[in-house]
Coordinates of C-alpha atoms and ligand atoms in Angstrom, one line a residue:
M1 CA 84.2 92.6 92.9
T2 CA 81.1 93.9 95.6
A3 CA 79.1 96.4 95.0
I4 CA 78.6 99.1 97.0
R5 CA 75.3 99.8 99.2
F6 CA 73.4 103.0 99.7
D7 CA 71.6 102.4 102.5
Y8 CA 69.0 105.9 102.8
T9 CA 66.9 103.6 105.9
N10 CA 67.4 106.4 108.1
T11 CA 66.4 108.8 105.6
L12 CA 62.7 107.5 106.2
A13 CA 59.8 109.2 108.0
E14 CA 59.2 106.0 109.5
V15 CA 62.4 106.3 111.3
V16 CA 63.1 109.4 111.9
G17 CA 59.7 110.9 112.0
P18 CA 57.0 112.4 109.5
T19 CA 58.6 116.5 110.4
H20 CA 62.4 115.4 109.5
G21 CA 62.0 112.1 107.4
L22 CA 60.5 111.1 103.8
T23 CA 57.6 108.8 103.6
E24 CA 57.6 105.9 100.8
S25 CA 54.8 107.9 99.1
E26 CA 57.0 112.0 99.0
L27 CA 59.9 109.2 97.3
A28 CA 57.1 107.4 94.7
G29 CA 56.3 110.6 93.3
L30 CA 59.4 111.5 92.6
A31 CA 59.5 108.3 90.8
P32 CA 58.4 109.3 87.5
A33 CA 60.5 112.5 87.5
S34 CA 63.3 110.8 87.8
A35 CA 62.8 108.2 85.5
Q36 CA 62.6 110.9 82.2
A37 CA 65.4 112.8 84.2
L38 CA 67.4 109.7 84.1
E39 CA 65.7 109.3 79.9
R40 CA 67.1 112.5 79.4
V41 CA 70.5 112.7 80.4
Q42 CA 71.0 109.1 79.0
A43 CA 70.1 110.7 75.7
R44 CA 73.0 112.7 76.3
R45 CA 75.6 110.0 76.5
A46 CA 76.1 110.0 72.9
R47 CA 75.7 114.2 72.7
D48 CA 77.2 116.1 74.5
L49 CA 77.7 114.0 77.9
R50 CA 80.9 112.2 77.0
W51 CA 82.2 111.9 80.9
M52 CA 79.6 109.2 80.3
D53 CA 81.5 106.7 79.1
L54 CA 85.1 107.7 80.1
P55 CA 84.9 103.6 82.1
Y56 CA 84.9 101.9 78.3
Q57 CA 87.9 104.1 76.9
R58 CA 90.3 100.9 76.9
E59 CA 92.6 102.7 73.7
V60 CA 92.7 105.7 76.1
H61 CA 93.1 103.7 79.4
D62 CA 96.0 101.7 77.3
S63 CA 98.3 104.5 76.2
I64 CA 98.2 105.6 80.3
L65 CA 99.6 102.3 80.4
R66 CA 101.9 102.6 78.1
Y67 CA 103.2 105.7 79.2
A68 CA 104.0 104.2 82.7
A69 CA 105.9 102.1 82.0
Q70 CA 108.0 103.9 80.2
V71 CA 108.4 105.8 82.8
R72 CA 108.2 103.4 85.6
G73 CA 111.9 103.7 88.0
R74 CA 112.7 107.0 86.9
F75 CA 111.2 109.4 88.7
D76 CA 111.4 110.3 92.7
N77 CA 108.5 112.4 92.6
V78 CA 104.8 112.5 90.5
V79 CA 103.5 115.6 90.9
V80 CA 100.2 117.3 89.7
L81 CA 99.8 121.2 89.1
G82 CA 96.2 121.7 89.2
I83 CA 93.2 123.1 90.9
G84 CA 89.5 122.1 91.6
G85 CA 88.3 118.6 89.2
S86 CA 91.7 119.1 87.7
A87 CA 93.5 118.3 91.0
L88 CA 90.5 116.6 94.0
G89 CA 90.3 113.6 92.1
N90 CA 93.8 113.2 92.2
T91 CA 94.2 113.7 95.9
A92 CA 90.9 111.3 96.7
L93 CA 92.4 108.2 94.6
Q94 CA 95.6 108.6 96.1
T95 CA 94.5 108.9 99.8
A96 CA 92.1 105.8 99.1
L97 CA 94.5 104.0 97.1
N98 CA 97.6 104.3 97.7
S99 CA 98.8 104.5 101.8
P100 CA 98.2 107.4 103.5
Y101 CA 101.9 107.5 104.7
H102 CA 102.5 106.6 101.1
N103 CA 104.8 109.7 100.2
L104 CA 106.9 108.1 103.1
D105 CA 107.8 104.9 102.4
A106 CA 106.8 104.5 98.5
P107 CA 107.9 100.9 97.3
E108 CA 110.4 99.9 95.8
G109 CA 109.6 101.6 92.1
T110 CA 106.8 104.1 92.4
P111 CA 107.2 107.7 93.5
R112 CA 105.5 110.0 96.0
L113 CA 102.3 112.1 94.8
F114 CA 102.4 115.5 94.8
V115 CA 98.8 117.4 94.3
L116 CA 99.9 121.1 94.1
D117 CA 96.6 122.7 94.0
N118 CA 97.2 126.2 95.2
I119 CA 99.7 128.9 94.0
D120 CA 100.3 130.3 98.1
P121 CA 103.6 131.0 98.0
D122 CA 104.3 129.8 101.1
L123 CA 103.2 126.6 99.2
I124 CA 105.3 126.7 96.7
G125 CA 107.9 127.6 98.6
E126 CA 108.7 125.5 100.6
F127 CA 107.6 122.6 97.9
L128 CA 110.9 123.8 95.9
E129 CA 112.8 123.9 98.9
C130 CA 112.0 120.1 99.3
V131 CA 111.4 118.4 96.4
A132 CA 113.8 118.2 93.2
P133 CA 112.6 118.8 89.8
E134 CA 115.4 117.3 88.8
R135 CA 113.7 114.0 89.8
S136 CA 110.1 114.6 89.7
L137 CA 107.8 114.4 86.9
F138 CA 105.2 116.4 86.5
N139 CA 101.6 116.2 85.6
V140 CA 99.8 119.6 84.2
I141 CA 96.5 119.1 84.0
S142 CA 93.5 122.1 82.9
K143 CA 91.2 121.3 81.0
S144 CA 90.6 124.9 79.5
G145 CA 94.4 125.1 78.9
G146 CA 94.4 128.4 80.3
T147 CA 93.9 128.7 85.0
A148 CA 96.3 131.1 86.5
E149 CA 96.8 129.4 88.8
T150 CA 98.0 126.2 87.1
M151 CA 99.6 128.1 84.1
A152 CA 101.3 129.8 87.1
Q153 CA 103.0 127.1 88.7
F154 CA 104.0 126.0 85.0
L155 CA 106.0 128.9 83.8
L156 CA 107.6 128.6 87.5
L157 CA 108.5 125.4 87.4
R158 CA 109.4 125.0 83.7
E159 CA 111.6 127.7 84.2
R160 CA 113.3 125.2 87.5
L161 CA 114.0 122.3 84.8
I162 CA 115.6 125.0 82.2
E163 CA 117.3 125.5 84.8
S164 CA 118.8 122.3 86.4
L165 CA 118.4 120.3 83.6
G166 CA 118.7 122.6 79.7
E167 CA 116.2 123.2 77.7
R168 CA 116.6 119.8 75.8
D169 CA 116.1 117.4 78.5
H170 CA 114.0 119.2 80.7
R171 CA 110.8 117.8 78.0
D172 CA 110.7 114.4 79.5
H173 CA 110.2 116.5 82.8
L174 CA 107.0 117.5 82.1
V175 CA 103.8 115.3 80.5
I176 CA 100.3 117.6 80.2
T177 CA 96.7 116.8 79.8
T178 CA 94.2 119.1 78.3
D179 CA 91.5 119.6 75.2
A180 CA 92.6 118.1 72.5
D181 CA 92.5 121.3 70.2
K182 CA 91.7 124.3 72.2
G183 CA 93.4 126.3 74.6
V184 CA 96.8 127.7 75.4
L185 CA 98.0 124.6 76.8
R186 CA 97.7 122.7 73.9
E187 CA 99.3 125.3 72.3
I188 CA 102.2 125.1 74.1
V189 CA 102.1 121.7 74.0
R190 CA 102.6 121.5 70.1
R191 CA 105.4 124.5 70.3
E192 CA 107.0 122.2 73.1
G193 CA 106.7 118.7 71.8
Y194 CA 105.5 118.0 75.8
Q195 CA 103.8 114.6 76.4
S196 CA 100.6 115.2 76.4
F197 CA 97.5 113.3 77.3
V198 CA 93.4 114.4 75.6
V199 CA 90.5 115.8 78.3
P200 CA 87.9 115.4 75.9
D201 CA 85.4 117.2 74.9
G202 CA 81.6 116.9 76.9
V203 CA 83.5 116.1 80.1
G204 CA 83.8 118.7 83.0
G205 CA 86.7 119.9 85.1
R206 CA 85.0 117.8 88.2
F207 CA 83.5 114.8 85.8
S208 CA 87.1 114.0 84.7
V209 CA 88.3 112.0 87.1
L210 CA 88.1 108.9 85.4
S211 CA 90.4 110.7 82.5
P212 CA 93.5 111.0 82.1
V213 CA 92.9 113.7 84.4
G214 CA 92.9 111.3 86.9
L215 CA 94.3 108.4 85.5
L216 CA 97.3 109.2 84.3
S217 CA 98.9 109.8 88.3
S218 CA 97.1 106.8 89.5
A219 CA 98.9 104.3 86.8
L220 CA 102.3 106.2 87.4
V221 CA 102.1 105.9 91.0
G222 CA 100.5 102.0 91.7
I223 CA 97.0 102.4 91.7
D224 CA 94.6 100.2 89.6
S225 CA 93.5 102.1 87.2
G226 CA 91.6 99.4 85.5
G227 CA 89.7 97.8 88.6
L228 CA 88.6 102.4 89.0
L229 CA 87.5 101.6 85.5
A230 CA 85.4 98.5 85.9
G231 CA 83.5 99.0 89.0
A232 CA 83.1 102.4 87.5
A233 CA 81.3 100.4 84.1
A234 CA 79.7 98.1 87.2
M235 CA 78.2 101.4 88.0
D236 CA 76.5 102.0 85.2
Q237 CA 74.9 99.9 84.0
R238 CA 73.3 100.1 87.8
C239 CA 72.4 103.5 86.9
K240 CA 71.1 103.0 83.3
V241 CA 68.3 100.3 85.3
P242 CA 64.9 102.7 85.3
E243 CA 62.7 100.8 88.2
F244 CA 63.5 103.9 90.6
A245 CA 64.0 101.7 93.4
Q246 CA 66.6 99.3 91.8
N247 CA 69.0 101.9 90.8
P248 CA 71.3 104.2 92.8
A249 CA 71.2 107.1 91.6
Q250 CA 68.2 107.6 90.7
V251 CA 67.3 106.9 95.1
H252 CA 70.9 109.1 95.6
A253 CA 69.6 112.3 94.0
A254 CA 65.2 112.1 95.3
V255 CA 67.1 111.9 98.9
Q256 CA 69.0 114.4 98.7
F257 CA 66.8 116.2 96.1
L258 CA 63.8 115.5 98.3
L259 CA 65.7 116.4 101.7
H260 CA 66.7 119.8 100.9
T261 CA 63.5 121.3 99.1
R262 CA 60.8 119.3 101.3
K263 CA 62.3 118.9 104.6
H264 CA 64.4 122.2 104.5
K265 CA 68.0 120.5 104.9
P266 CA 70.0 122.6 103.1
I267 CA 73.2 121.3 103.6
A268 CA 74.7 117.6 102.9
V269 CA 76.6 116.6 105.8
T270 CA 79.7 113.7 103.8
M271 CA 81.2 112.0 107.3
S272 CA 83.8 109.6 106.3
Y273 CA 84.3 106.8 108.6
S274 CA 87.3 105.5 106.8
H275 CA 90.1 107.6 106.4
R276 CA 91.2 106.5 102.6
L277 CA 87.5 107.8 101.9
R278 CA 88.3 111.3 103.4
D279 CA 88.8 112.6 100.7
F280 CA 86.3 111.8 98.0
A281 CA 84.3 114.0 100.7
D282 CA 86.2 116.8 99.5
W283 CA 85.7 116.0 96.0
Y284 CA 82.4 115.5 96.5
A285 CA 81.4 119.1 97.8
Q286 CA 82.9 120.2 94.1
L287 CA 80.4 118.0 92.4
L288 CA 77.9 118.7 94.2
A289 CA 77.9 123.0 95.2
E290 CA 79.8 123.2 91.2
S291 CA 77.0 121.1 89.7
I292 CA 73.9 121.8 91.3
G293 CA 74.8 126.0 93.6
K294 CA 73.1 128.2 90.1
R295 CA 71.7 131.4 89.6
K296 CA 69.6 130.0 87.0
S297 CA 67.1 128.0 85.7
S298 CA 67.6 126.0 82.5
D299 CA 64.8 128.3 81.7
G300 CA 66.8 131.1 82.8
R301 CA 64.7 131.9 85.7
D302 CA 67.0 133.4 88.3
V303 CA 66.1 130.3 90.6
F304 CA 69.8 130.8 93.7
V305 CA 69.8 127.1 94.8
G306 CA 72.4 124.6 95.7
P307 CA 72.4 122.3 98.7
T308 CA 75.7 123.8 100.8
P309 CA 78.2 120.1 100.9
V310 CA 80.0 119.8 104.6
R311 CA 82.4 117.7 104.8
A312 CA 83.4 115.5 108.2
V313 CA 85.6 113.2 109.4
G314 CA 85.1 109.7 112.3
V315 CA 85.5 110.0 114.6
T316 CA 87.6 112.9 114.8
D317 CA 84.9 115.3 114.1
Q318 CA 83.0 113.4 116.9
H319 CA 85.1 115.7 119.1
S320 CA 84.4 118.4 116.8
Q321 CA 80.8 118.8 114.9
V322 CA 79.1 116.6 115.9
Q323 CA 77.2 118.3 118.9
L324 CA 76.0 120.9 116.1
Y325 CA 74.9 117.8 114.8
A326 CA 72.9 115.9 117.0
E327 CA 71.3 118.9 118.6
G328 CA 71.8 121.9 116.2
P329 CA 69.2 123.2 113.4
F330 CA 67.4 120.9 111.8
D331 CA 68.8 121.6 108.7
K332 CA 71.2 119.6 107.6
W333 CA 71.0 116.0 106.6
F334 CA 74.1 113.0 106.4
T335 CA 75.7 110.8 104.9
F336 CA 78.0 108.2 106.3
L337 CA 81.2 107.0 104.5
S338 CA 81.6 103.1 105.4
V339 CA 84.0 100.6 104.6
D340 CA 82.9 96.6 106.5
R341 CA 86.4 95.3 106.2
P342 CA 89.5 97.8 107.0
D343 CA 92.9 96.4 105.5
H344 CA 94.0 95.9 109.4
S345 CA 93.8 94.1 112.3
I346 CA 94.7 96.0 115.3
E347 CA 93.5 94.3 118.7
I348 CA 93.9 96.5 121.5
P349 CA 96.4 95.5 124.2
K350 CA 94.9 94.9 127.9
A351 CA 96.3 95.8 130.6
Y352 CA 95.0 97.9 134.4
P353 CA 92.5 95.1 135.1
D354 CA 92.1 96.8 138.0
L355 CA 90.3 100.1 136.0
E356 CA 87.4 99.7 134.4
G357 CA 88.0 102.5 133.1
V358 CA 90.4 101.4 130.5
S359 CA 90.6 97.8 131.4
Y360 CA 87.2 97.6 129.5
L361 CA 89.4 98.2 125.6
G362 CA 91.6 95.3 126.1
G363 CA 90.8 92.2 123.4
H364 CA 88.5 94.6 120.9
T365 CA 90.2 95.9 118.4
F366 CA 90.4 99.0 117.0
K367 CA 87.7 98.7 114.1
G368 CA 85.8 97.2 116.4
L369 CA 86.2 100.7 118.3
F370 CA 85.9 102.8 115.3
Q371 CA 82.9 100.7 114.1
A372 CA 81.4 101.0 117.4
E373 CA 81.9 104.7 117.2
R374 CA 80.4 105.4 113.6
D375 CA 77.3 103.2 114.5
G376 CA 77.0 105.1 117.9
T377 CA 77.1 108.6 116.0
R378 CA 74.2 107.0 113.6
V379 CA 72.3 105.4 116.2
A380 CA 72.8 109.5 118.4
L381 CA 72.0 110.8 114.8
T382 CA 68.5 109.3 114.3
E383 CA 67.2 109.4 116.9
A384 CA 68.4 113.4 117.5
Q385 CA 65.8 113.0 113.8
R386 CA 68.1 114.0 112.2
P387 CA 67.8 112.3 108.5
N388 CA 71.6 110.0 108.0
A389 CA 72.0 107.6 105.1
T390 CA 75.4 105.5 104.8
I391 CA 77.0 104.4 101.3
A392 CA 78.6 101.1 102.0
F393 CA 81.6 99.4 101.4
E394 CA 82.4 96.1 101.9
K395 CA 86.6 97.0 101.8
I396 CA 88.4 100.1 99.8
D397 CA 90.0 98.9 96.1
A398 CA 90.0 100.3 93.0
H399 CA 87.2 98.6 91.5
A400 CA 84.8 100.0 94.3
V401 CA 85.9 103.2 94.1
G402 CA 85.4 103.0 90.4
Q403 CA 81.4 102.5 92.0
F404 CA 81.0 105.5 93.9
I405 CA 82.9 107.9 91.5
Y406 CA 79.7 106.5 89.0
L407 CA 77.0 106.7 91.1
L408 CA 78.0 110.1 93.0
E409 CA 78.5 111.7 89.4
M410 CA 75.7 110.3 88.0
S411 CA 73.4 110.9 91.0
V412 CA 74.1 114.4 90.5
A413 CA 73.5 114.7 87.0
L414 CA 70.0 113.4 87.9
M415 CA 69.9 116.1 90.3
G416 CA 70.9 118.4 87.4
E417 CA 67.2 116.9 86.4
H418 CA 65.8 117.7 89.7
Y419 CA 66.8 121.0 90.2
R420 CA 65.3 122.7 87.0
I421 CA 69.4 124.2 86.4
D422 CA 72.3 122.4 84.8
A423 CA 74.4 120.6 87.1
F424 CA 77.6 120.9 84.0
D425 CA 78.3 125.3 83.4
Q426 CA 79.9 127.2 86.2
P427 CA 79.3 130.3 85.4
G428 CA 80.3 131.5 88.8
V429 CA 84.0 130.2 88.8
E430 CA 84.7 131.6 85.3
A431 CA 83.2 135.4 86.2
G432 CA 86.3 134.9 89.7
K433 CA 88.5 133.6 87.0
I434 CA 87.9 136.5 84.8
A435 CA 88.2 138.7 87.7
A436 CA 91.6 137.7 88.1
Y437 CA 92.2 138.3 84.5
A438 CA 91.6 141.4 84.7
L439 CA 93.2 142.2 88.3
M440 CA 96.7 141.1 86.7
G441 CA 96.2 143.3 83.4
R442 CA 95.5 140.3 80.6
S443 CA 95.3 141.9 77.8
G444 CA 91.4 141.6 76.5
Y445 CA 90.4 142.3 80.6
E446 CA 90.7 146.1 80.1
Q447 CA 86.7 146.8 80.2
R448 CA 86.3 144.9 83.5
R449 CA 89.6 145.8 85.5
R450 CA 87.8 149.1 85.1
E451 CA 84.3 147.7 86.6
I452 CA 86.1 146.0 89.8
L453 CA 88.4 149.3 90.6
A454 CA 85.3 151.0 90.1
S455 CA 82.9 149.2 92.6
A456 CA 85.6 148.9 94.7
P457 CA 83.8 150.1 98.4
K458 CA 84.0 153.7 99.0
I459 CA 84.3 153.3 102.7
S460 CA 86.8 150.8 105.8
R461 CA 86.0 150.2 108.6
W462 CA 87.9 147.5 110.9
V463 CA 89.0 147.9 114.2
Ligands
PA5_501 O1 85.4 121.2 87.6 C1 85.4 122.4 87.1 O2 85.3 122.9 85.9 C2 86.2 123.3 87.8 O3 86.8 123.2 89.3 C3 88.3 123.3 87.2 O4 88.4 121.9 87.6 C4 88.9 123.8 88.0 O5 88.2 125.4 87.7 C5 90.2 124.1 87.1 O6 90.1 124.3 85.7 P1 90.9 124.0 83.7 O7 91.5 122.6 84.3 O8 90.7 124.6 83.2 O9 92.2 124.5 84.7

């Protein structure tokens, strides 16, 4: 098991200059506040930040493995019905730890995985045309147990299952992950007797990937969920260390906060030089945006803060976004995700020895080319005085991915303290949910519906 590394050399003033880079004294200046932030966050571990102890939930994990063993070989497809924190981690784990072509060629006895995280009727319609519900296990995930999108999907798939399998047998095709007591989904579990797992208290959606939210679908599709938890536990130990420079979460949070607030870089680009990690850039975008993007400070003042996450993929986006990154406004900082040892080694064939424009490639490997392009982009951004860091994986396995998840969760928790906001609520998301309930005519939301309709613009301009 190797530790992942957060290399922040190229965020330093010595490398990218003092206008855009951080001085050692700026970092050292935040160290005392960072130590206090760490103490405050750790003090909440046993109280309301229960996600911090997810790496140690042995009994829950055992029950997930037992269920996965029980249903093994019975389904062609596992389908997650969920959205936001109840979906992004599932997708990210699947693409990181299974083949990108898993659904085309799943190993014997292992189902395909689909994550239906939208309600676009074309997406749902096409899904129903391709995937047979009676060959599928549906994992309905909702922490609140009431999110309109997820509940609508549940109602649809439940009806299709009853149509094809009957009232009694449809139940074997549904497994619910939701709060232990609250929410309409838990009430439905009580009535129907569906198999269910619990999203524990103190585990918000975007911090839930290491709970049954992410572990169940992972175990069902053959991912080493135990390795994930072990990796997260190893990172938990590293992130408890009080010394600023030894603690990767403290340093990561400080670099994000200082580059934003002192060096005027409101945009945080995560550029994954790993196809396997590209969906983790999406997962982190939610974690960062929903946690730190806030109107109110912890003491109730209007502050309107938050970095803007952007996702990019190397090398693909070298041919799309890097022009802007290297020469556009100095409003971004970059985090590369890099992998030293990919699983595959593929040689580029030698051919056309008389054509230098192509013959220089022959005999190199795709790994060599990929890493040269990554390093080339890093050099180009550094020379252009664009601060950039790297989260380096020696190789991608469940242990390393567990470390990565926990590092970023801890870092975001610490950022909440630096930005002085509550990193664990999401009033903006709730406001959208309430508006949707009102517009859909849900009882209890009549007044909100009237307000929305009354506030519609009185003018219309279009061409
Ligand atoms: O992180 C969050 O809290 C949100 O993104 C939720 O995960 C998302 O809104 C889905 O909510 P729920 O799991 O309650 O259906």
